[in-house]
């Protein structure tokens, strides 16, 4: 029967048997049968009598593409989408996938280095205790896809990154409030207690009729979220609501850095679930979602939760540092050198997100759902933080941002100046921003 089936394939002059196609495509017959079962590469013909598979030789290139995508670790569900695209669109999908892999690999590396440094420091401290002959005990760790960590000159003690898709409505466009947090221990015996003062503001902009951006500032939380899609407003509001201290439980400075990272990861997961629930009633839940950049006050530290292209900046010593990294296709092109920062400013393509909080993933044309990055920052008196959606950062350059943040006497004046700058630049998108000052607490 097999010889007869091979003869039929050869006699057709057009189709070949699975064995011949395996040699042509340099894949095994077993792999080809598996690709057929998964719907990644269907035979051109299946004999209804004996079940033999026959292939068109022109399918060889597609078969090799599937094999190559498997070799770079692409999930089968995504391979199915890629092979159905034309060459140009497939190239964009592969670039976006690999940018995400590189970002997550860098995040794991940085978090590993942070934990090594943190635990090594604990070991040195333990060794200095008289009579202590033991090594440092591992107090726990947070290791998960999408985490970033590391230490930089601005006091960053674990890593993160960012990107965003313009959205449309909801969350009142008024001053979100101005106030200050209570005292917090700032790291060790005799340290000066710190407090924060904050203000938040959202604005629909000059073009959009609805507002899908959300902003919140309070004693334990600073956050901005940029919603997109049919359920964008609900997504941005749900993400922030899930991060409020009443929802996740306030953490004090007594917790170790590792425990705080674990707590932040749990909180970020809760926010992602809240977004999925919020957009579930939409016709296409996977096309709705939000970016999120948030800082949770823990007394002496600020825990950063970040996903998308909303951003966080730190003003310290008169210098404005951007402390998040956009999770966008354009940013990935800057990172790999295929696009300069000047070219990126006028890039005509859509704001394609590599990471965002979205609904249940099916085709996910706008964003790829993945876990937010988390990190810790050591707060210092005199710091001023700015969190904003891309409705501000995409139209106002960093020099203007710095000038406005430096000139403002307090957070309330700062957010009003910043929203005004976005409107002066045409206000093409919704805007959300939060400004917070870290200072010495009046309550000793």
Coordinates of C-alpha atoms in Angstrom, one line a residue:
X1 CA 0.0 0.0 0.0
X2 CA 2.8 2.5 0.8
X3 CA 4.5 1.8 -2.5
X4 CA 1.2 2.3 -4.3
X5 CA 0.6 5.6 -2.4
X6 CA 4.1 6.8 -3.4
X7 CA 3.4 5.9 -7.0
X8 CA 0.2 8.0 -7.0
X9 CA 2.0 11.0 -5.6
X10 CA 4.8 10.7 -8.1
X11 CA 2.5 10.0 -11.0
X12 CA 0.6 13.3 -10.4
X13 CA 3.7 15.2 -11.2
X14 CA 2.5 17.9 -8.8
X15 CA 2.3 16.5 -5.3
X16 CA 4.9 14.5 -3.4
X17 CA 4.6 12.0 -0.6
X18 CA 5.4 12.9 3.0
X19 CA 8.7 11.1 2.8
X20 CA 9.8 13.0 -0.3
X21 CA 8.5 16.3 1.2
X22 CA 10.5 15.6 4.4
X23 CA 13.7 15.3 2.3
X24 CA 12.8 18.4 0.3
X25 CA 12.0 20.5 3.4
X26 CA 14.8 18.9 5.5
X27 CA 12.3 18.1 8.2
X28 CA 11.3 14.7 9.6
X29 CA 8.1 13.0 8.7
X30 CA 7.2 12.9 12.4
X31 CA 7.6 16.7 12.6
X32 CA 5.4 17.2 9.5
X33 CA 2.7 14.9 11.0
X34 CA 2.8 17.0 14.2
X35 CA 2.5 20.3 12.2
X36 CA -0.5 18.8 10.5
X37 CA -2.1 17.8 13.8
X38 CA -1.6 21.4 15.1
X39 CA -2.9 23.0 12.0
X40 CA 0.4 24.8 11.3
X41 CA 1.1 23.0 7.9
X42 CA -1.7 21.1 6.3
X43 CA -1.0 18.6 3.5
X44 CA -2.2 19.6 0.1
X45 CA -4.0 16.3 -0.1
X46 CA -4.9 13.4 2.2
X47 CA -5.8 10.2 0.4
X48 CA -9.4 9.4 1.7
X49 CA -8.7 5.6 1.4
X50 CA -5.3 5.1 3.0
X51 CA -4.8 8.4 4.8
X52 CA -1.5 9.1 3.1
X53 CA -0.4 12.8 3.1
X54 CA 0.7 14.5 -0.1
X55 CA 2.4 17.9 -0.3
X56 CA 2.9 20.6 -2.9
X57 CA 6.7 21.2 -3.2
X58 CA 5.9 24.9 -3.0
X59 CA 5.0 24.3 0.7
X60 CA 8.6 23.6 1.6
X61 CA 9.5 27.2 2.4
X62 CA 6.5 27.4 4.7
X63 CA 7.5 24.2 6.4
X64 CA 11.0 25.5 7.0
X65 CA 9.6 28.8 8.4
X66 CA 7.6 26.8 10.9
X67 CA 10.7 24.9 11.9
X68 CA 12.8 28.1 12.2
X69 CA 10.1 29.8 14.4
X70 CA 10.1 26.7 16.6
X71 CA 13.8 27.0 17.0
X72 CA 13.6 30.6 18.3
X73 CA 11.0 29.4 20.8
X74 CA 7.9 31.0 19.4
X75 CA 4.7 29.5 20.9
X76 CA 2.7 27.3 18.5
X77 CA -0.3 29.5 18.7
X78 CA 1.7 32.5 17.6
X79 CA 3.4 30.5 14.8
X80 CA -0.1 29.8 13.4
X81 CA -0.7 33.5 13.1
X82 CA 2.7 34.3 11.6
X83 CA 2.5 31.7 8.8
X84 CA -0.9 33.0 7.7
X85 CA 0.6 36.5 7.1
X86 CA 2.3 37.9 4.0
X87 CA 6.1 38.2 4.2
X88 CA 6.1 41.9 5.3
X89 CA 3.5 41.4 8.1
X90 CA 5.2 38.2 9.2
X91 CA 8.5 40.1 9.5
X92 CA 6.9 42.7 11.8
X93 CA 5.4 39.9 14.0
X94 CA 8.7 38.1 14.3
X95 CA 10.5 41.4 15.2
X96 CA 7.9 42.1 17.9
X97 CA 8.2 38.6 19.3
X98 CA 12.0 38.7 19.5
X99 CA 12.0 42.2 21.0
X100 CA 9.8 40.8 23.8
X101 CA 12.1 37.8 24.3
X102 CA 15.2 40.1 24.5
X103 CA 13.4 42.4 27.0
X104 CA 12.3 39.5 29.2
X105 CA 15.8 38.0 29.1
X106 CA 17.4 41.3 30.0
X107 CA 14.8 41.6 32.8
X108 CA 15.7 38.2 34.2
X109 CA 19.4 39.0 34.0
X110 CA 19.0 42.3 35.8
X111 CA 16.8 40.8 38.5
X112 CA 19.3 38.0 39.0
X113 CA 22.2 40.6 39.4
X114 CA 20.1 42.6 41.8
X115 CA 19.4 39.6 43.9
X116 CA 23.1 38.6 43.9
X117 CA 24.1 42.1 45.0
X118 CA 21.3 42.3 47.6
X119 CA 22.1 38.9 49.1
X120 CA 25.8 39.5 49.0
X121 CA 25.3 42.8 50.9
X122 CA 23.2 40.9 53.5
X123 CA 26.0 38.3 53.8
X124 CA 28.6 41.0 54.4
X125 CA 26.4 42.6 57.0
X126 CA 25.9 39.2 58.7
X127 CA 29.7 38.6 58.7
X128 CA 30.3 41.9 60.6
X129 CA 28.1 40.7 63.5
X130 CA 30.4 39.5 66.3
X131 CA 30.4 35.8 66.7
X132 CA 28.6 35.2 63.4
X133 CA 30.3 32.4 61.5
X134 CA 27.4 31.5 59.2
X135 CA 26.7 32.6 55.7
X136 CA 23.9 34.9 54.5
X137 CA 20.5 33.2 54.5
X138 CA 18.4 33.7 51.3
X139 CA 15.4 35.7 52.5
X140 CA 13.4 35.0 49.4
X141 CA 13.4 36.1 45.8
X142 CA 11.2 37.4 43.1
X143 CA 12.0 35.9 39.7
X144 CA 9.4 36.0 36.9
X145 CA 9.0 36.7 33.2
X146 CA 9.1 40.5 32.6
X147 CA 10.8 41.6 35.8
X148 CA 13.7 44.1 35.6
X149 CA 16.3 44.8 38.2
X150 CA 19.6 46.5 38.7
X151 CA 21.1 49.5 40.4
X152 CA 21.8 52.9 38.8
X153 CA 23.1 56.3 39.8
X154 CA 19.6 57.6 40.6
X155 CA 19.1 55.1 43.4
X156 CA 17.3 52.4 41.4
X157 CA 17.5 49.0 43.1
X158 CA 15.7 46.8 40.6
X159 CA 14.7 47.2 37.0
X160 CA 11.7 47.9 34.7
X161 CA 10.5 49.2 31.2
X162 CA 7.5 50.9 29.3
X163 CA 5.1 51.5 26.1
X164 CA 1.5 52.7 25.3
X165 CA -1.3 52.9 22.7
X166 CA -3.4 56.1 22.5
X167 CA -6.9 55.7 24.0
X168 CA -10.1 57.6 24.3
X169 CA -12.5 58.2 27.4
X170 CA -13.6 58.2 31.1
X171 CA -12.0 59.2 34.5
X172 CA -12.8 62.8 35.3
X173 CA -10.4 65.3 33.8
X174 CA -9.8 67.4 36.9
X175 CA -7.2 67.7 39.5
X176 CA -6.8 64.3 41.2
X177 CA -5.9 65.8 44.5
X178 CA -2.9 67.1 46.4
X179 CA -1.7 65.8 49.7
X180 CA 1.1 64.1 51.6
X181 CA 1.8 60.7 53.1
X182 CA 2.6 59.9 56.7
X183 CA 6.1 59.3 57.9
X184 CA 8.1 56.3 56.9
X185 CA 11.3 54.7 58.1
X186 CA 14.0 55.4 55.6
X187 CA 16.2 52.4 55.8
X188 CA 18.0 52.1 59.1
X189 CA 18.5 53.3 62.7
X190 CA 18.5 57.0 63.0
X191 CA 17.4 57.5 59.4
X192 CA 15.2 60.6 58.6
X193 CA 11.5 59.7 58.2
X194 CA 10.2 60.6 54.7
X195 CA 6.9 61.7 53.3
X196 CA 5.5 62.4 49.9
X197 CA 3.2 65.2 48.5
X198 CA 1.3 64.6 45.3
X199 CA -1.1 65.8 42.6
X200 CA -2.7 64.1 39.7
X201 CA -4.5 65.5 36.6
X202 CA -6.1 64.0 33.5
X203 CA -7.3 65.7 30.3
X204 CA -9.1 64.5 27.2
X205 CA -6.9 66.7 25.0
X206 CA -8.0 68.9 22.1
X207 CA -9.0 66.2 19.7
X208 CA -10.5 63.2 21.5
X209 CA -14.1 63.5 22.7
X210 CA -13.6 60.8 25.4
X211 CA -10.9 60.1 27.9
X212 CA -9.6 56.6 28.5
X213 CA -6.6 57.7 30.5
X214 CA -6.7 57.4 34.3
X215 CA -4.5 59.0 37.0
X216 CA -4.5 58.5 40.8
X217 CA -2.4 59.9 43.6
X218 CA -2.8 59.1 47.2
X219 CA -0.9 58.2 50.4
X220 CA 0.2 54.8 49.2
X221 CA -0.1 55.0 45.4
X222 CA 0.9 57.1 42.4
X223 CA -0.4 55.7 39.0
X224 CA -1.2 56.5 35.4
X225 CA -2.9 54.2 32.9
X226 CA -3.6 54.7 29.2
X227 CA -6.6 52.6 28.1
X228 CA -7.2 51.5 24.5
X229 CA -9.9 49.7 22.5
X230 CA -13.6 49.4 23.2
X231 CA -13.1 48.8 27.0
X232 CA -10.1 51.1 27.4
X233 CA -11.7 53.3 30.0
X234 CA -12.8 50.4 32.1
X235 CA -9.4 48.8 31.7
X236 CA -7.3 51.8 32.9
X237 CA -9.7 52.4 35.9
X238 CA -9.6 48.7 36.9
X239 CA -5.8 48.5 36.8
X240 CA -5.4 51.4 39.1
X241 CA -8.2 50.3 41.4
X242 CA -6.5 47.0 41.9
X243 CA -3.3 48.7 43.0
X244 CA -4.8 50.9 45.7
X245 CA -3.5 50.1 49.2
X246 CA -7.0 49.1 50.3
X247 CA -6.9 46.4 47.6
X248 CA -3.4 45.1 48.1
X249 CA -2.6 45.9 51.7
X250 CA 0.0 48.5 52.7
X251 CA 3.6 47.2 53.1
X252 CA 5.9 48.8 55.6
X253 CA 9.6 49.4 55.5
X254 CA 10.3 46.4 57.7
X255 CA 9.9 43.9 54.8
X256 CA 13.0 42.8 53.0
X257 CA 13.6 43.9 49.4
X258 CA 12.9 40.4 48.2
X259 CA 9.6 40.2 50.1
X260 CA 8.6 43.6 48.7
X261 CA 9.4 42.5 45.1
X262 CA 7.2 39.4 45.7
X263 CA 4.4 41.6 47.0
X264 CA 4.7 43.9 44.0
X265 CA 4.5 40.9 41.7
X266 CA 1.3 39.7 43.4
X267 CA -0.2 43.1 43.2
X268 CA 0.7 43.4 39.5
X269 CA -0.9 40.1 38.8
X270 CA -4.1 41.3 40.6
X271 CA -4.1 44.3 38.3
X272 CA -3.8 42.2 35.2
X273 CA -6.7 40.0 36.4
X274 CA -8.8 43.1 37.1
X275 CA -8.2 44.3 33.5
X276 CA -9.2 41.0 32.0
X277 CA -12.4 41.0 34.1
X278 CA -13.2 44.6 33.2
X279 CA -12.9 44.0 29.4
X280 CA -14.5 40.6 29.3
X281 CA -17.9 41.9 28.3
X282 CA -16.4 43.6 25.2
X283 CA -17.0 42.1 21.7
X284 CA -13.2 41.6 21.3
X285 CA -11.7 41.5 24.8
X286 CA -8.2 40.9 23.4
X287 CA -8.3 44.2 21.6
X288 CA -9.0 46.2 24.7
X289 CA -6.5 46.9 27.5
X290 CA -4.3 49.5 29.2
X291 CA -0.7 50.5 29.9
X292 CA 0.2 51.0 33.5
X293 CA 2.9 52.9 35.3
X294 CA 2.5 53.0 39.1
X295 CA 4.6 53.6 42.2
X296 CA 3.6 52.2 45.5
X297 CA 4.9 54.0 48.6
X298 CA 6.4 51.6 51.2
X299 CA 7.8 54.1 53.6
X300 CA 11.4 54.4 52.5
X301 CA 11.0 52.8 49.1
X302 CA 8.9 53.3 46.0
X303 CA 7.9 50.1 44.3
X304 CA 7.5 50.5 40.5
X305 CA 5.0 48.5 38.5
X306 CA 5.3 49.1 34.8
X307 CA 3.9 47.9 31.5
X308 CA 3.4 49.7 28.2
X309 CA 4.6 53.1 27.0
X310 CA 3.4 55.3 29.8
X311 CA 6.5 56.6 31.6
X312 CA 8.1 57.5 34.9
X313 CA 10.7 60.2 35.3
X314 CA 12.8 61.2 38.3
X315 CA 14.1 64.8 38.9
X316 CA 17.1 64.6 41.2
X317 CA 19.9 67.1 41.5
X318 CA 18.4 69.2 38.8
X319 CA 18.6 66.4 36.2
X320 CA 15.6 64.6 34.8
X321 CA 16.1 60.8 34.5
X322 CA 13.7 58.6 32.6
X323 CA 13.4 55.5 34.8
X324 CA 11.2 53.3 32.5
X325 CA 11.8 51.8 29.1
X326 CA 9.0 51.7 26.5
X327 CA 7.6 48.3 25.7
X328 CA 7.0 49.3 22.1
X329 CA 8.0 48.2 18.6
X330 CA 9.6 51.6 17.9
X331 CA 11.6 51.4 21.1
X332 CA 12.8 47.9 20.2
X333 CA 14.0 49.3 16.8
X334 CA 15.9 52.0 18.7
X335 CA 17.5 49.4 20.9
X336 CA 18.7 47.2 18.0
X337 CA 20.0 50.2 16.1
X338 CA 17.6 50.1 13.2
X339 CA 16.0 53.4 14.1
X340 CA 17.6 56.5 15.6
X341 CA 15.9 58.5 18.3
X342 CA 15.5 61.4 15.9
X343 CA 13.9 59.1 13.3
X344 CA 11.7 57.5 16.0
X345 CA 10.2 61.0 16.9
X346 CA 8.6 61.1 13.4
X347 CA 8.1 57.4 12.8
X348 CA 4.8 57.1 10.8
X349 CA 3.8 53.7 12.0
X350 CA 1.2 53.0 14.7
X351 CA 2.2 52.8 18.4
X352 CA 2.5 49.0 18.5
X353 CA 2.8 47.7 22.0
X354 CA 5.0 44.7 22.8
X355 CA 3.6 44.5 26.4
X356 CA 0.3 45.7 27.8
X357 CA -2.5 44.5 30.1
X358 CA -5.2 43.1 27.8
X359 CA -8.2 40.9 27.8
X360 CA -8.2 37.1 27.1
X361 CA -5.7 36.7 24.3
X362 CA -7.0 35.4 21.0
X363 CA -5.5 37.3 18.0
X364 CA -4.4 40.3 20.1
X365 CA -3.8 42.6 17.2
X366 CA -2.9 45.6 19.3
X367 CA -0.8 44.3 22.2
X368 CA 0.7 41.1 23.5
X369 CA -0.4 40.4 27.1
X370 CA 2.5 39.7 29.5
X371 CA 3.4 40.4 33.1
X372 CA 4.4 43.9 34.2
X373 CA 7.9 44.7 35.2
X374 CA 8.4 45.4 38.9
X375 CA 11.3 47.1 40.7
X376 CA 12.2 49.0 43.9
X377 CA 13.6 52.5 44.2
X378 CA 15.2 54.0 47.3
X379 CA 13.5 57.3 48.0
X380 CA 15.6 60.4 48.9
X381 CA 14.4 63.7 50.3
X382 CA 14.3 66.2 47.4
X383 CA 13.3 63.8 44.7
X384 CA 10.4 64.7 42.4
X385 CA 8.7 62.0 40.4
X386 CA 6.7 62.4 37.2
X387 CA 4.4 59.7 35.8
X388 CA 2.6 60.3 32.6
X389 CA 0.8 58.7 29.6
X390 CA 2.2 59.1 26.1
X391 CA -0.4 61.8 25.5
X392 CA 2.3 64.0 27.2
X393 CA 5.6 62.3 26.5
X394 CA 4.9 61.8 22.7
X395 CA 4.2 65.4 22.0
X396 CA 6.4 67.3 24.6
X397 CA 10.2 66.6 24.5
X398 CA 12.2 65.9 27.6
X399 CA 13.9 69.3 27.7
X400 CA 10.4 70.9 28.0
X401 CA 9.3 68.4 30.5
X402 CA 12.3 69.1 32.7
X403 CA 11.8 72.8 32.5
X404 CA 8.2 72.5 33.6
X405 CA 8.9 70.1 36.4
X406 CA 11.9 72.2 37.7
X407 CA 10.0 75.5 37.5
X408 CA 6.9 74.3 39.4
X409 CA 6.8 75.2 43.1
X410 CA 4.7 72.2 44.0
X411 CA 3.1 69.1 42.4
X412 CA -0.2 70.8 41.8
X413 CA 1.4 73.5 39.7
X414 CA 3.5 70.9 37.9
X415 CA 0.6 68.8 36.7
X416 CA -1.2 71.9 35.4
X417 CA 1.9 73.1 33.6
X418 CA 2.4 69.7 32.0
X419 CA -1.2 69.3 30.8
X420 CA -0.9 72.9 29.4
X421 CA 2.2 71.9 27.4
X422 CA 0.4 68.9 25.9
X423 CA -2.5 71.2 24.8
X424 CA -0.1 73.8 23.4
X425 CA 1.4 70.9 21.3
X426 CA -2.0 70.2 19.8
X427 CA -3.4 67.9 22.4
X428 CA -3.9 65.0 20.0
X429 CA -4.4 62.4 22.7
X430 CA -5.7 62.0 26.2
X431 CA -3.2 63.0 28.9
X432 CA -2.7 61.7 32.4
X433 CA 0.1 62.8 34.7
X434 CA 1.1 62.5 38.4
X435 CA 3.8 64.5 40.1
X436 CA 5.0 63.7 43.6
X437 CA 7.7 65.2 45.9
X438 CA 9.6 63.3 48.5
X439 CA 10.5 65.3 51.6
X440 CA 11.4 65.0 55.3
X441 CA 8.3 64.2 57.3
X442 CA 7.1 66.8 59.8
X443 CA 6.2 64.0 62.2
X444 CA 9.3 62.8 63.9

